[in-house]
mmCIF file of C-alpha atoms and ligand atoms in Angstrom:
data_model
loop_
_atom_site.group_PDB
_atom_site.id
_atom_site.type_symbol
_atom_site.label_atom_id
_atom_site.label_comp_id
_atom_site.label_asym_id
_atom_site.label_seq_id
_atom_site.Cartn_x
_atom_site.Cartn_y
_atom_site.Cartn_z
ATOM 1 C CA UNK A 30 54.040 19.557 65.368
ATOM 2 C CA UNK A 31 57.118 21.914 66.270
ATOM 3 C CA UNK A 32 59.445 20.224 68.489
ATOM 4 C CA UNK A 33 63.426 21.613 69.505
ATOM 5 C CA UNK A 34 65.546 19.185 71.622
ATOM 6 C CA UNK A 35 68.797 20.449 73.353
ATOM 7 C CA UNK A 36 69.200 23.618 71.331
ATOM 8 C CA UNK A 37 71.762 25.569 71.567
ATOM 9 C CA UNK A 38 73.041 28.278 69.356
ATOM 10 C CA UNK A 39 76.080 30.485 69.944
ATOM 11 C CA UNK A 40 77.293 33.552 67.600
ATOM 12 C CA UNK A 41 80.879 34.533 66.903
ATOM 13 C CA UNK A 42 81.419 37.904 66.274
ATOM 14 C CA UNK A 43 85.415 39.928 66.367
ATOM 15 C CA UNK A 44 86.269 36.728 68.859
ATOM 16 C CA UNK A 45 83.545 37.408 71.269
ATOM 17 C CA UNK A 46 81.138 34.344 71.847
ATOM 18 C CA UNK A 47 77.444 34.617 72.645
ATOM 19 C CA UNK A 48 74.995 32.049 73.734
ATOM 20 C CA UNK A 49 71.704 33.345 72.385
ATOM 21 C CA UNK A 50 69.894 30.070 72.973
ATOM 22 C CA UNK A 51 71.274 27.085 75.597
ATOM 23 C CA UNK A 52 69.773 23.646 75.686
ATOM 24 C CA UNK A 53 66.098 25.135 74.910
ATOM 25 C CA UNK A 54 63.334 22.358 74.505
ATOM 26 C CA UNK A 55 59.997 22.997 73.455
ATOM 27 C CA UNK A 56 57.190 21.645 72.092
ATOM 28 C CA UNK A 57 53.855 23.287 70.116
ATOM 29 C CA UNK A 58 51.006 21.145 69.656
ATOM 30 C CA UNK A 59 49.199 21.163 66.473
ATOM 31 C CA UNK A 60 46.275 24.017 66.621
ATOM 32 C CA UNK A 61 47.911 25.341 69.865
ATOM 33 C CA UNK A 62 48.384 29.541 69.645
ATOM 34 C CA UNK A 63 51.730 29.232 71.667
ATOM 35 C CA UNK A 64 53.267 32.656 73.145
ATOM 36 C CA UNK A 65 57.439 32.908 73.981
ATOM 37 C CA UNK A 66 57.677 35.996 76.247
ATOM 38 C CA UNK A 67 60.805 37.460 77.229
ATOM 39 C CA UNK A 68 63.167 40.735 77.910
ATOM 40 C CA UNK A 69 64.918 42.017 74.969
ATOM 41 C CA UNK A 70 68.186 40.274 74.390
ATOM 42 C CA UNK A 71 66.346 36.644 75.937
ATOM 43 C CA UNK A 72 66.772 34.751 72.647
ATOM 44 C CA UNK A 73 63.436 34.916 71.377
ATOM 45 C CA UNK A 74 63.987 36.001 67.744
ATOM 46 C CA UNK A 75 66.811 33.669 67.665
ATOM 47 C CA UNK A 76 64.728 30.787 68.405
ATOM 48 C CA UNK A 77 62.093 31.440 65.947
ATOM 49 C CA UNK A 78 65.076 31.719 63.229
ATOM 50 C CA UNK A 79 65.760 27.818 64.434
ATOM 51 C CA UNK A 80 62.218 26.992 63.650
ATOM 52 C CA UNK A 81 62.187 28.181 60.066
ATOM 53 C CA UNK A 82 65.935 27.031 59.643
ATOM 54 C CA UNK A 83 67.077 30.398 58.477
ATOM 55 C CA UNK A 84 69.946 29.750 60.991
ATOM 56 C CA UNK A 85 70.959 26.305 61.962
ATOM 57 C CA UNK A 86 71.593 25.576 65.945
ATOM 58 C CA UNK A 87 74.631 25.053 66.777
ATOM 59 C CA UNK A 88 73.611 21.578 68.635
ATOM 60 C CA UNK A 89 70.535 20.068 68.924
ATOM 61 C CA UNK A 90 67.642 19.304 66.885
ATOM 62 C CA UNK A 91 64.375 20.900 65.112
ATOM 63 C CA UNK A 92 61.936 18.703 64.590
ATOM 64 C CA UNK A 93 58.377 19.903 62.628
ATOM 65 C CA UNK A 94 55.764 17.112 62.002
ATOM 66 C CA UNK A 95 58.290 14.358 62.945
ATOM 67 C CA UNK A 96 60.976 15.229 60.341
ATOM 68 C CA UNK A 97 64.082 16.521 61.831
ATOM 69 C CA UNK A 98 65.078 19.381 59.436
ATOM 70 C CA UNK A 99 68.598 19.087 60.044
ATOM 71 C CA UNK A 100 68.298 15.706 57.922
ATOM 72 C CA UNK A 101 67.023 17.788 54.548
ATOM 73 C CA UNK A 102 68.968 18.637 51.659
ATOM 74 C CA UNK A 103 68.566 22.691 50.578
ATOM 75 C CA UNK A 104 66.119 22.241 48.320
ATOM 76 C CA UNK A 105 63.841 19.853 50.812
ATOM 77 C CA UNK A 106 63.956 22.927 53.217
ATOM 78 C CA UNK A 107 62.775 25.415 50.990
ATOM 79 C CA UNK A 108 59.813 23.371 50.477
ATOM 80 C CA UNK A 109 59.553 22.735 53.867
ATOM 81 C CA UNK A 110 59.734 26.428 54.671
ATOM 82 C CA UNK A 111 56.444 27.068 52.446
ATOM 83 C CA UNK A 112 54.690 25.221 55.087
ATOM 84 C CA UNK A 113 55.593 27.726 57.643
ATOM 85 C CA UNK A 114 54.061 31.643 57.369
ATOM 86 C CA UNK A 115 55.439 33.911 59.158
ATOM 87 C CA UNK A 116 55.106 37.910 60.174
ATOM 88 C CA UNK A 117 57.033 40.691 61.592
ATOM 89 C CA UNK A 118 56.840 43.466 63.508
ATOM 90 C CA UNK A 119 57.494 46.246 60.715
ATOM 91 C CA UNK A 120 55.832 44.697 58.210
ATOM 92 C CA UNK A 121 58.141 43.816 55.588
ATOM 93 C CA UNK A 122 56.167 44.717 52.315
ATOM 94 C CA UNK A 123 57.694 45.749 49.423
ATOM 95 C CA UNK A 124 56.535 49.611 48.936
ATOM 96 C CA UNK A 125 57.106 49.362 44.965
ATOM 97 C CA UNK A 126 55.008 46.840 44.620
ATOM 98 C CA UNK A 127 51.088 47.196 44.958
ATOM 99 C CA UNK A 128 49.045 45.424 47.703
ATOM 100 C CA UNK A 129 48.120 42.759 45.310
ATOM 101 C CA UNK A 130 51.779 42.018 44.010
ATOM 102 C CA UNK A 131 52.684 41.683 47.939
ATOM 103 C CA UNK A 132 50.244 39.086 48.825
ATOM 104 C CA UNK A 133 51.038 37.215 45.561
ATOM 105 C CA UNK A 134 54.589 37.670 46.203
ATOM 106 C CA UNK A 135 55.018 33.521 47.672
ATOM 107 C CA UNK A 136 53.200 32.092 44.963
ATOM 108 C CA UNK A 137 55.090 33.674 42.012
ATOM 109 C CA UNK A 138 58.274 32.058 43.953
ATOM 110 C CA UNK A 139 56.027 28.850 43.698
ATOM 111 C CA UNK A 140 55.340 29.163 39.671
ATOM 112 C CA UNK A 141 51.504 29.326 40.588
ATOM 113 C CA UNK A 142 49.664 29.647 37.194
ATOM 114 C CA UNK A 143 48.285 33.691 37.171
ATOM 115 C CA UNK A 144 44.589 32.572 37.144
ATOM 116 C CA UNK A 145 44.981 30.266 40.789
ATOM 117 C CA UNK A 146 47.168 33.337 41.775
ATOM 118 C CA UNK A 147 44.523 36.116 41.269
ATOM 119 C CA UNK A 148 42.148 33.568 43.046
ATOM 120 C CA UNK A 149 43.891 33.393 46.103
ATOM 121 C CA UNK A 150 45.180 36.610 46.487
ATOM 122 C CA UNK A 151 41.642 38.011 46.482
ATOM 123 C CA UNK A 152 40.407 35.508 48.833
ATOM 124 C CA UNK A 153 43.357 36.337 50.840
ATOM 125 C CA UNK A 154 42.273 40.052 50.679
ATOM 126 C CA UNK A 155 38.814 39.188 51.400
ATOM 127 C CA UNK A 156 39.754 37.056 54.488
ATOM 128 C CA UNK A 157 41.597 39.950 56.153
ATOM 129 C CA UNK A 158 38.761 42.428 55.425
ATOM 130 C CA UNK A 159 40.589 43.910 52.578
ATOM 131 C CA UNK A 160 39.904 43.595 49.650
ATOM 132 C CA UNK A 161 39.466 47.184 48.381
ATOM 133 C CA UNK A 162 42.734 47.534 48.805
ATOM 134 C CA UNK A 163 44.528 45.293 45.852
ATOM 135 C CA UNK A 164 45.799 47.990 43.885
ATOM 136 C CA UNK A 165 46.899 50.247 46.599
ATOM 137 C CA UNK A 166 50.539 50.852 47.805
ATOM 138 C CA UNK A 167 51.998 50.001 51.264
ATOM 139 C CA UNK A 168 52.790 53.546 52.307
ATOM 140 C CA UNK A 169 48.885 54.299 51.950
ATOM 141 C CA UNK A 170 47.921 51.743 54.269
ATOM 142 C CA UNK A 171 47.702 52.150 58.128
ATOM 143 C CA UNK A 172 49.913 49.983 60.356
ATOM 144 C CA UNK A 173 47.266 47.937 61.053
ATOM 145 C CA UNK A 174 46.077 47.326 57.565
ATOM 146 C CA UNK A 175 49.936 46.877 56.238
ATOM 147 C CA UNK A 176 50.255 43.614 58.979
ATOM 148 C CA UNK A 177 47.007 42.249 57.403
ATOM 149 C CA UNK A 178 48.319 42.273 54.689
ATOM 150 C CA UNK A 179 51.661 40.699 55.630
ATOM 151 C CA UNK A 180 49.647 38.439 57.429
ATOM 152 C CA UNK A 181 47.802 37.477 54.062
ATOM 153 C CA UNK A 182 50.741 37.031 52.327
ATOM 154 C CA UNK A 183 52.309 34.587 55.310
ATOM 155 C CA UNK A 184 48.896 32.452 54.578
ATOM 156 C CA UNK A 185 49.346 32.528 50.975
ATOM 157 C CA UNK A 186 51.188 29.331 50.627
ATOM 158 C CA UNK A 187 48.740 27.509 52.468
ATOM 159 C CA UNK A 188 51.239 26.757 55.788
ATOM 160 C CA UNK A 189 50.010 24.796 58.945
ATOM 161 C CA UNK A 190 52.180 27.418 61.008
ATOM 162 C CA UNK A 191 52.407 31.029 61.677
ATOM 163 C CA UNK A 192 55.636 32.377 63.105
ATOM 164 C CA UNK A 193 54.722 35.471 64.322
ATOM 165 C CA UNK A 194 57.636 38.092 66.034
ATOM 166 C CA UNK A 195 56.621 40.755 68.036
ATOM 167 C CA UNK A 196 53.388 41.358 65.130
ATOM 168 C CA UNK A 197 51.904 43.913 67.197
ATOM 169 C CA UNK A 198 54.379 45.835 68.769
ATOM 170 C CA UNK A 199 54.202 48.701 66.328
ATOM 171 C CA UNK A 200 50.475 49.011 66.974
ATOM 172 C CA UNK A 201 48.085 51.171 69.119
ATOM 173 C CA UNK A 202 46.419 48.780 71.967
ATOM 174 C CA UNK A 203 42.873 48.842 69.726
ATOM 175 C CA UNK A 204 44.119 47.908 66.467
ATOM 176 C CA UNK A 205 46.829 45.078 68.250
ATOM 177 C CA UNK A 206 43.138 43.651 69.541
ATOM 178 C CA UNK A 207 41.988 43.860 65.914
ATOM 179 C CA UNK A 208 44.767 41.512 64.956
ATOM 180 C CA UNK A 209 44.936 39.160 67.918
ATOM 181 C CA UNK A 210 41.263 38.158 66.958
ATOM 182 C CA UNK A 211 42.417 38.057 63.285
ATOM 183 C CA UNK A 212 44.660 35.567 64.506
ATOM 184 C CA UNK A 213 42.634 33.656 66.716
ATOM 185 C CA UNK A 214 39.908 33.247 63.004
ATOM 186 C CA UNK A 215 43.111 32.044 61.550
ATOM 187 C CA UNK A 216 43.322 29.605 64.173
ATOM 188 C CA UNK A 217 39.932 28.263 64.103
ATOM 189 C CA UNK A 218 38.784 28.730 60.642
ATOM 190 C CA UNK A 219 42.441 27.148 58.969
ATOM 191 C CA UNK A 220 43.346 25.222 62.136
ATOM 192 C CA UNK A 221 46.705 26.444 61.332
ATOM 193 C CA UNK A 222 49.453 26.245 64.904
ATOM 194 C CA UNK A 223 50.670 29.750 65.684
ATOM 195 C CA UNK A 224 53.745 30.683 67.377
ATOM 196 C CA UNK A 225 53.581 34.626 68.913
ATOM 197 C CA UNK A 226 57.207 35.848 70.158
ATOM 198 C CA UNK A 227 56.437 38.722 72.534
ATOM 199 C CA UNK A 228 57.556 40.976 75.447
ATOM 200 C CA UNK A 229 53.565 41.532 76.455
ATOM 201 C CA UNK A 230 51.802 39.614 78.871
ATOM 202 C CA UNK A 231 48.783 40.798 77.628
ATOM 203 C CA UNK A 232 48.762 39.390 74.331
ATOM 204 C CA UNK A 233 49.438 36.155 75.682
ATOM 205 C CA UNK A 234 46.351 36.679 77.962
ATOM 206 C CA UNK A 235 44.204 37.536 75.039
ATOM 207 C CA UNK A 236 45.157 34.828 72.814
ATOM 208 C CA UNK A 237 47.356 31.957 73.608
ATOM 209 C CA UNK A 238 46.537 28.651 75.563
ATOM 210 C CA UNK A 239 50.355 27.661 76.450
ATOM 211 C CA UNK A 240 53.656 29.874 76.917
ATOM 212 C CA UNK A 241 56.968 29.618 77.702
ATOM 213 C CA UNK A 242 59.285 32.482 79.576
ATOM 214 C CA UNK A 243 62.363 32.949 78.344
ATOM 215 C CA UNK A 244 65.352 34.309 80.129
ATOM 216 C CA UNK A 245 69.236 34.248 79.079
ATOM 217 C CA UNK A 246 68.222 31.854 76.044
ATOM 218 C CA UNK A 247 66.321 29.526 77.934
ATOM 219 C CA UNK A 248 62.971 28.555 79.039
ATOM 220 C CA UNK A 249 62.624 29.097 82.669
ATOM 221 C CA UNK A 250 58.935 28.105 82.870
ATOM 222 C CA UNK A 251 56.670 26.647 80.171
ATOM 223 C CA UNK A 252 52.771 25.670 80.796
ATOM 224 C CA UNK A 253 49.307 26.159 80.152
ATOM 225 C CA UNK A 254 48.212 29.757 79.986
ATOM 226 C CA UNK A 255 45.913 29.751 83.152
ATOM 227 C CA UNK A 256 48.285 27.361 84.930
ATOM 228 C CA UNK A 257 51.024 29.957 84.620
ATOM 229 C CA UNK A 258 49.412 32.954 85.371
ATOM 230 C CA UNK A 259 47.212 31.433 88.009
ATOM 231 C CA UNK A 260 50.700 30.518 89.710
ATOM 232 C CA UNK A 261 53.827 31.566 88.382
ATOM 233 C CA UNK A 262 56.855 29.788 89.960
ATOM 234 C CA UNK A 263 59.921 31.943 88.580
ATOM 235 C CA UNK A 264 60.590 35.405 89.984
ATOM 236 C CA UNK A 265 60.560 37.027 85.836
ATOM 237 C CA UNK A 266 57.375 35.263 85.477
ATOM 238 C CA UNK A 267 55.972 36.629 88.740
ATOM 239 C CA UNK A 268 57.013 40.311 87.054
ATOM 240 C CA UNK A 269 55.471 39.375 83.583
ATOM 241 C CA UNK A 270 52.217 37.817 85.068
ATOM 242 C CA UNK A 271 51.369 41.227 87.321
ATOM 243 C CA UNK A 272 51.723 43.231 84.339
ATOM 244 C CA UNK A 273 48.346 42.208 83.417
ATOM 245 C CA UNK A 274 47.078 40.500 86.967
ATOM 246 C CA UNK A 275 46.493 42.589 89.480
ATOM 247 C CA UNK A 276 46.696 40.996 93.061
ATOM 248 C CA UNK A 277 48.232 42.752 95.275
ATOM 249 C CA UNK A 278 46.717 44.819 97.830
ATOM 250 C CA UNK A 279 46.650 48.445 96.850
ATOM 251 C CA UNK A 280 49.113 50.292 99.119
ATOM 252 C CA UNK A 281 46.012 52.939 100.503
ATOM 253 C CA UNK A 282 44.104 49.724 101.384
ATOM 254 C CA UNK A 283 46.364 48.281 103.350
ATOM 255 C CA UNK A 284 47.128 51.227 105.303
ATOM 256 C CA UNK A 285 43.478 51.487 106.598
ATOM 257 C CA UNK A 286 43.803 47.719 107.497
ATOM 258 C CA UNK A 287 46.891 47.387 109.196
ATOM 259 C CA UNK A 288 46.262 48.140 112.665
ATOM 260 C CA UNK A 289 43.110 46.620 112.819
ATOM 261 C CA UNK A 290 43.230 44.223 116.232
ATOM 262 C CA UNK A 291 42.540 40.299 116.143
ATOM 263 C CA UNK A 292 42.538 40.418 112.545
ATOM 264 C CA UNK A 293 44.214 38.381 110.131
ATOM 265 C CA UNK A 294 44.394 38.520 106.016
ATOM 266 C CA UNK A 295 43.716 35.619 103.791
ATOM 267 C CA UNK A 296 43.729 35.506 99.815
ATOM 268 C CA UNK A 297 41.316 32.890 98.194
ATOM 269 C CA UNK A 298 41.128 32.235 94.578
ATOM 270 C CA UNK A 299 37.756 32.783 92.843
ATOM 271 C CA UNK A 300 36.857 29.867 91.081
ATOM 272 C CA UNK A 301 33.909 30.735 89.100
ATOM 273 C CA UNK A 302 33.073 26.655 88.817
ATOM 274 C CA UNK A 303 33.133 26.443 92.557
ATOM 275 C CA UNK A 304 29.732 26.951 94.162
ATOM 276 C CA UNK A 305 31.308 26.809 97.982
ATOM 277 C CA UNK A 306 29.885 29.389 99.926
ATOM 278 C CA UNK A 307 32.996 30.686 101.505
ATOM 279 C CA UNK A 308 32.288 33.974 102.758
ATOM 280 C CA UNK A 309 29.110 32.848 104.642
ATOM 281 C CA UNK A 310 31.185 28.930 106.205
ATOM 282 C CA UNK A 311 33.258 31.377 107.859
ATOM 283 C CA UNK A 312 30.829 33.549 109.002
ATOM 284 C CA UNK A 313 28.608 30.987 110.219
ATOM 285 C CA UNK A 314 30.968 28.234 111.219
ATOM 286 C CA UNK A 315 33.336 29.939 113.164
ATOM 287 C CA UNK A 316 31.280 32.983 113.947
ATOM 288 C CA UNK A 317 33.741 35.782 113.148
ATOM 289 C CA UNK A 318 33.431 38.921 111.215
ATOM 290 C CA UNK A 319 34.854 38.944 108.059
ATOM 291 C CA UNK A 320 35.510 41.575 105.613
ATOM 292 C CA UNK A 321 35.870 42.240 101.705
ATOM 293 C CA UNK A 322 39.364 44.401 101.107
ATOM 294 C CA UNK A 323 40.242 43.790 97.744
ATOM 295 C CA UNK A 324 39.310 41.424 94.442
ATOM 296 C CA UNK A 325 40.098 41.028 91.151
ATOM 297 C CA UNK A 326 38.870 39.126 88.175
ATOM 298 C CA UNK A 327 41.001 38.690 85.072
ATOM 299 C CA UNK A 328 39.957 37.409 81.969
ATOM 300 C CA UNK A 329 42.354 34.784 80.161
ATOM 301 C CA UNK A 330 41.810 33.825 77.045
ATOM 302 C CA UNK A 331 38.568 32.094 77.581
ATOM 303 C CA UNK A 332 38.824 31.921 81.313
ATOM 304 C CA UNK A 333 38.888 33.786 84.180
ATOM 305 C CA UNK A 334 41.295 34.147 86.990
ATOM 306 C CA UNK A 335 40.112 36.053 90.294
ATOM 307 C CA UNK A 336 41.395 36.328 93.479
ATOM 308 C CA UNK A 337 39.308 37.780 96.754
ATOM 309 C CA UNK A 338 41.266 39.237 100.119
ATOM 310 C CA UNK A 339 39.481 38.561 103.375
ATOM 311 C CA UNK A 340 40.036 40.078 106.572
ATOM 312 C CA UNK A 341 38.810 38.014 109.207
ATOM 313 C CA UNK A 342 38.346 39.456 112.850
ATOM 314 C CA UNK A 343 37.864 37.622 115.958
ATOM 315 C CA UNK A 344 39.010 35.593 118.894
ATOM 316 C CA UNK A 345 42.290 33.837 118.438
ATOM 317 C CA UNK A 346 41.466 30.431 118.263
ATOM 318 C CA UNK A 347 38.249 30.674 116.264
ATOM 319 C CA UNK A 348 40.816 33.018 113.210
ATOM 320 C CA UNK A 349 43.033 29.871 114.043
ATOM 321 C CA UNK A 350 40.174 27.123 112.902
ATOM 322 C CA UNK A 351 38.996 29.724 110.574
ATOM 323 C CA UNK A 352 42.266 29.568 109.291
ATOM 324 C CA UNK A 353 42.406 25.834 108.677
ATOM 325 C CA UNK A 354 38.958 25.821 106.644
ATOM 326 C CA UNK A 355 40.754 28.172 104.557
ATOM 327 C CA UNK A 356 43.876 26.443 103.834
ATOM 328 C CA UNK A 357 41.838 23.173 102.798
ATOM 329 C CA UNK A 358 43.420 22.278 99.054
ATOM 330 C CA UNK A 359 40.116 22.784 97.936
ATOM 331 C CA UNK A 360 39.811 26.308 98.729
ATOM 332 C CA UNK A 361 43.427 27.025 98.346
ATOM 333 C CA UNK A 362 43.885 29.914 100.557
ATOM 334 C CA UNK A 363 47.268 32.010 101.453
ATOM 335 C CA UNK A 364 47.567 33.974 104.476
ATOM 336 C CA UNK A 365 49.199 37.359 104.158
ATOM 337 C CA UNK A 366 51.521 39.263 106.098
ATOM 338 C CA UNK A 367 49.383 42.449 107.119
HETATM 339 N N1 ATP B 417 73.482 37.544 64.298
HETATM 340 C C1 ATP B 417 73.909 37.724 65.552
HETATM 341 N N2 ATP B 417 75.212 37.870 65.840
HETATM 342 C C2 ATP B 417 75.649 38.039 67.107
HETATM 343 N N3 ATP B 417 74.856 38.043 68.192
HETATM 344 C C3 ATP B 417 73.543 37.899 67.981
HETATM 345 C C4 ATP B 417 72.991 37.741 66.659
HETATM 346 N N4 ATP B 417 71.634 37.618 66.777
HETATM 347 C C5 ATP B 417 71.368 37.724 68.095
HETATM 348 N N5 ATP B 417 72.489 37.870 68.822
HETATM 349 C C6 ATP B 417 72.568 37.987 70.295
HETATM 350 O O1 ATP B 417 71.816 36.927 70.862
HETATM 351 C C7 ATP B 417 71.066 37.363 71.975
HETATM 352 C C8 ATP B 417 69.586 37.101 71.759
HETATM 353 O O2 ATP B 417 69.111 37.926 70.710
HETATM 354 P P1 ATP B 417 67.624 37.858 70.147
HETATM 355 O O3 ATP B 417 67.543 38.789 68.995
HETATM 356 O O4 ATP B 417 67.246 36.446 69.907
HETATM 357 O O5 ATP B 417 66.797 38.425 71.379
HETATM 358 P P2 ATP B 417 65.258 38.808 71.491
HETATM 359 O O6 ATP B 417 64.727 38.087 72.673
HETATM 360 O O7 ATP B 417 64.576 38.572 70.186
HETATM 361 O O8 ATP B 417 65.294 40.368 71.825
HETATM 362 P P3 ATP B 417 64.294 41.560 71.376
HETATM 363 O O9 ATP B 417 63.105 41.444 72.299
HETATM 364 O O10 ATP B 417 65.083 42.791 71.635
HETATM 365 O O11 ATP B 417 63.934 41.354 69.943
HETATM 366 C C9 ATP B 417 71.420 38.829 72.154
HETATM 367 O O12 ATP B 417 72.432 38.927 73.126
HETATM 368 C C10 ATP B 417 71.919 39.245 70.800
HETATM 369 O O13 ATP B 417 72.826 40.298 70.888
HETATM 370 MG MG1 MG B 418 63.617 39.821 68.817
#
């Protein structure tokens, strides 16, 4: 669907060279909700220019549906351009013009006859819950209703992707939720491929099912949603992922288990399809105490990630066997320093 090979892209400005992108590769499958989460300054915005060729890499190649768009002539890529939406994070309506003129806005450009135009607009409207609103003005609308509508008017042309950076970063936490789930209908209902630039992990755990980190314009770690928050490898990932995951032992807990003798610590992952009855192996098996300090359950997307912290107490060798249940692949286990 979206694919970038090798890109690179470097601005000039008074003599001074920056490389806002270097040898980035990526690749969105079609119907994917893909999240690119960075620090300001990573490249992001710059790479979602390169997908929508309103800048042209320096090196490398863009490739959507197959057809590299460094091969089309102007007037190809303005058509080409229809079939990609896309929405900002302040909006970008014209204030003069009434809700309805906004939304219309594409198809005008396109020479849509006025009856197919009032059609879709109003379905448009309809689809984002507001249709009251055609003959208002932006500056009466709430945040939240001004990106639905920029959000209808990035669907008007009927694209098969959404290009969507930092959409929600001007909104309170509820009304960001209201248009995550707008998004994820969008998804579903027009099976249309959406690409979210962000600097939260949490709308990436709400809504995506792959992401890429990006760090000094490049990708430093790119996977399946659950894969990367259930085990980030890159230190900035580790940082994004326990915004929004929270395993580590709170600082008051582990004071009260520190000193506790013949003890040691374990994490296990909580796999809700895993039936093993861990808790009671270890007290059976290896007949040691063992004791519940700390979990946590996250939700992801349509998943779950949890994570439980035992303390197991007992004589040396049987913590030592205990141990080596624990560390069994399926299980998964860490030990932690105490
Ligand atoms: N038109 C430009 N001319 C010169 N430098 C630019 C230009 N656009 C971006 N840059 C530089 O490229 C780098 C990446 O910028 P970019 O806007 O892509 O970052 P970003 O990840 O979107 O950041 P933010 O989260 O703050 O929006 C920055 O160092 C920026 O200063
Ligand atoms: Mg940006």
């Amino acid at each position: 669907m979206i694919e970038m090979k090798h890109i690179s892209k470097t601005y000039t400005r008074k003599g001074v060279e920056t490389e806002a992108l270097h040898q980035v590769n990526l690749k969105v499958n079609e119907g994917d909700i893909y999240g690119v989460i960075g620090y300001s300054g990573a490249g992001k915005s710059t790479l979602i220019r390169m997908i929508n060729f309103l800048e042209k890499p320096t090196s490398g190649q863009v490739f959507i549906n197959g057809i590299d768009l460094g091969s089309y002539s102007t007037s190809q890529l303005r058509d080409a351009r229809k079939n990609i939406g896309m929405i900002f994070q302040h909006f970008n309506l014209l204030n003069s013009k009434t809700i309805f003129q906004n939304v219309a806005i594409p198809l005008v450009l396109s020479k849509v006859n006025k009856t197919q135009i009032k059609d879709r607009v109003l379905e448009l409207l309809d689809f984002v819950g507001l249709a009251d609103k055609a003959e208002s003005y932006p500056n009466e609308l709430s945040g939240g209703q001004k990106q639905r509508i920029g959000i209808a008017r990035a669907l008007a042309s009927n694209p098969s992707v959404l290009l969507c950076d930092e959409a929600t970063s001007a909104l309170d936490p509820q009304t960001t939720d209201s248009i995550l789930n707008l998004l994820k209908k969008i998804n579903e209902e027009y099976n249309i491929t959406i690409l979210i630039i962000t600097h939260e992990m949490s709308i990436i755990q709400k809504v995506c099912n792959r992401v890429a980190v990006m760090e000094n314009g490049e990708i430093i770690e790119e996977g399946n949603v659950l894969d990367v928050f259930g085990s980030p490898q890159q230190t900035s990932t580790k940082k994004f992922v326990q915004t929004v995951i929270h395993d580590e032992i709170p600082a008051s807990v582990k004071n009260k288990i520190k000193d506790v003798p013949n003890s040691r610590l374990f994490k296990v992952p909580f796999d809700q399809n895993d039936t093993n009855p861990i808790v009671n192996d270890l007290i059976r098996t290896f007949n040691i105490t063992v004791n519940i300090v700390f979990a946590s359950i996250n939700e992801i997307k349509d998943d779950t990630i949890g994570y439980l912290v035992l303390q197991l107490i007992g004589e040396k060798d049987l913590l030592e066997k205990a141990a080596g249940y624990l560390s069994h692949p399926e299980i998964g286990a860490k030990e932690l320093a105490k």
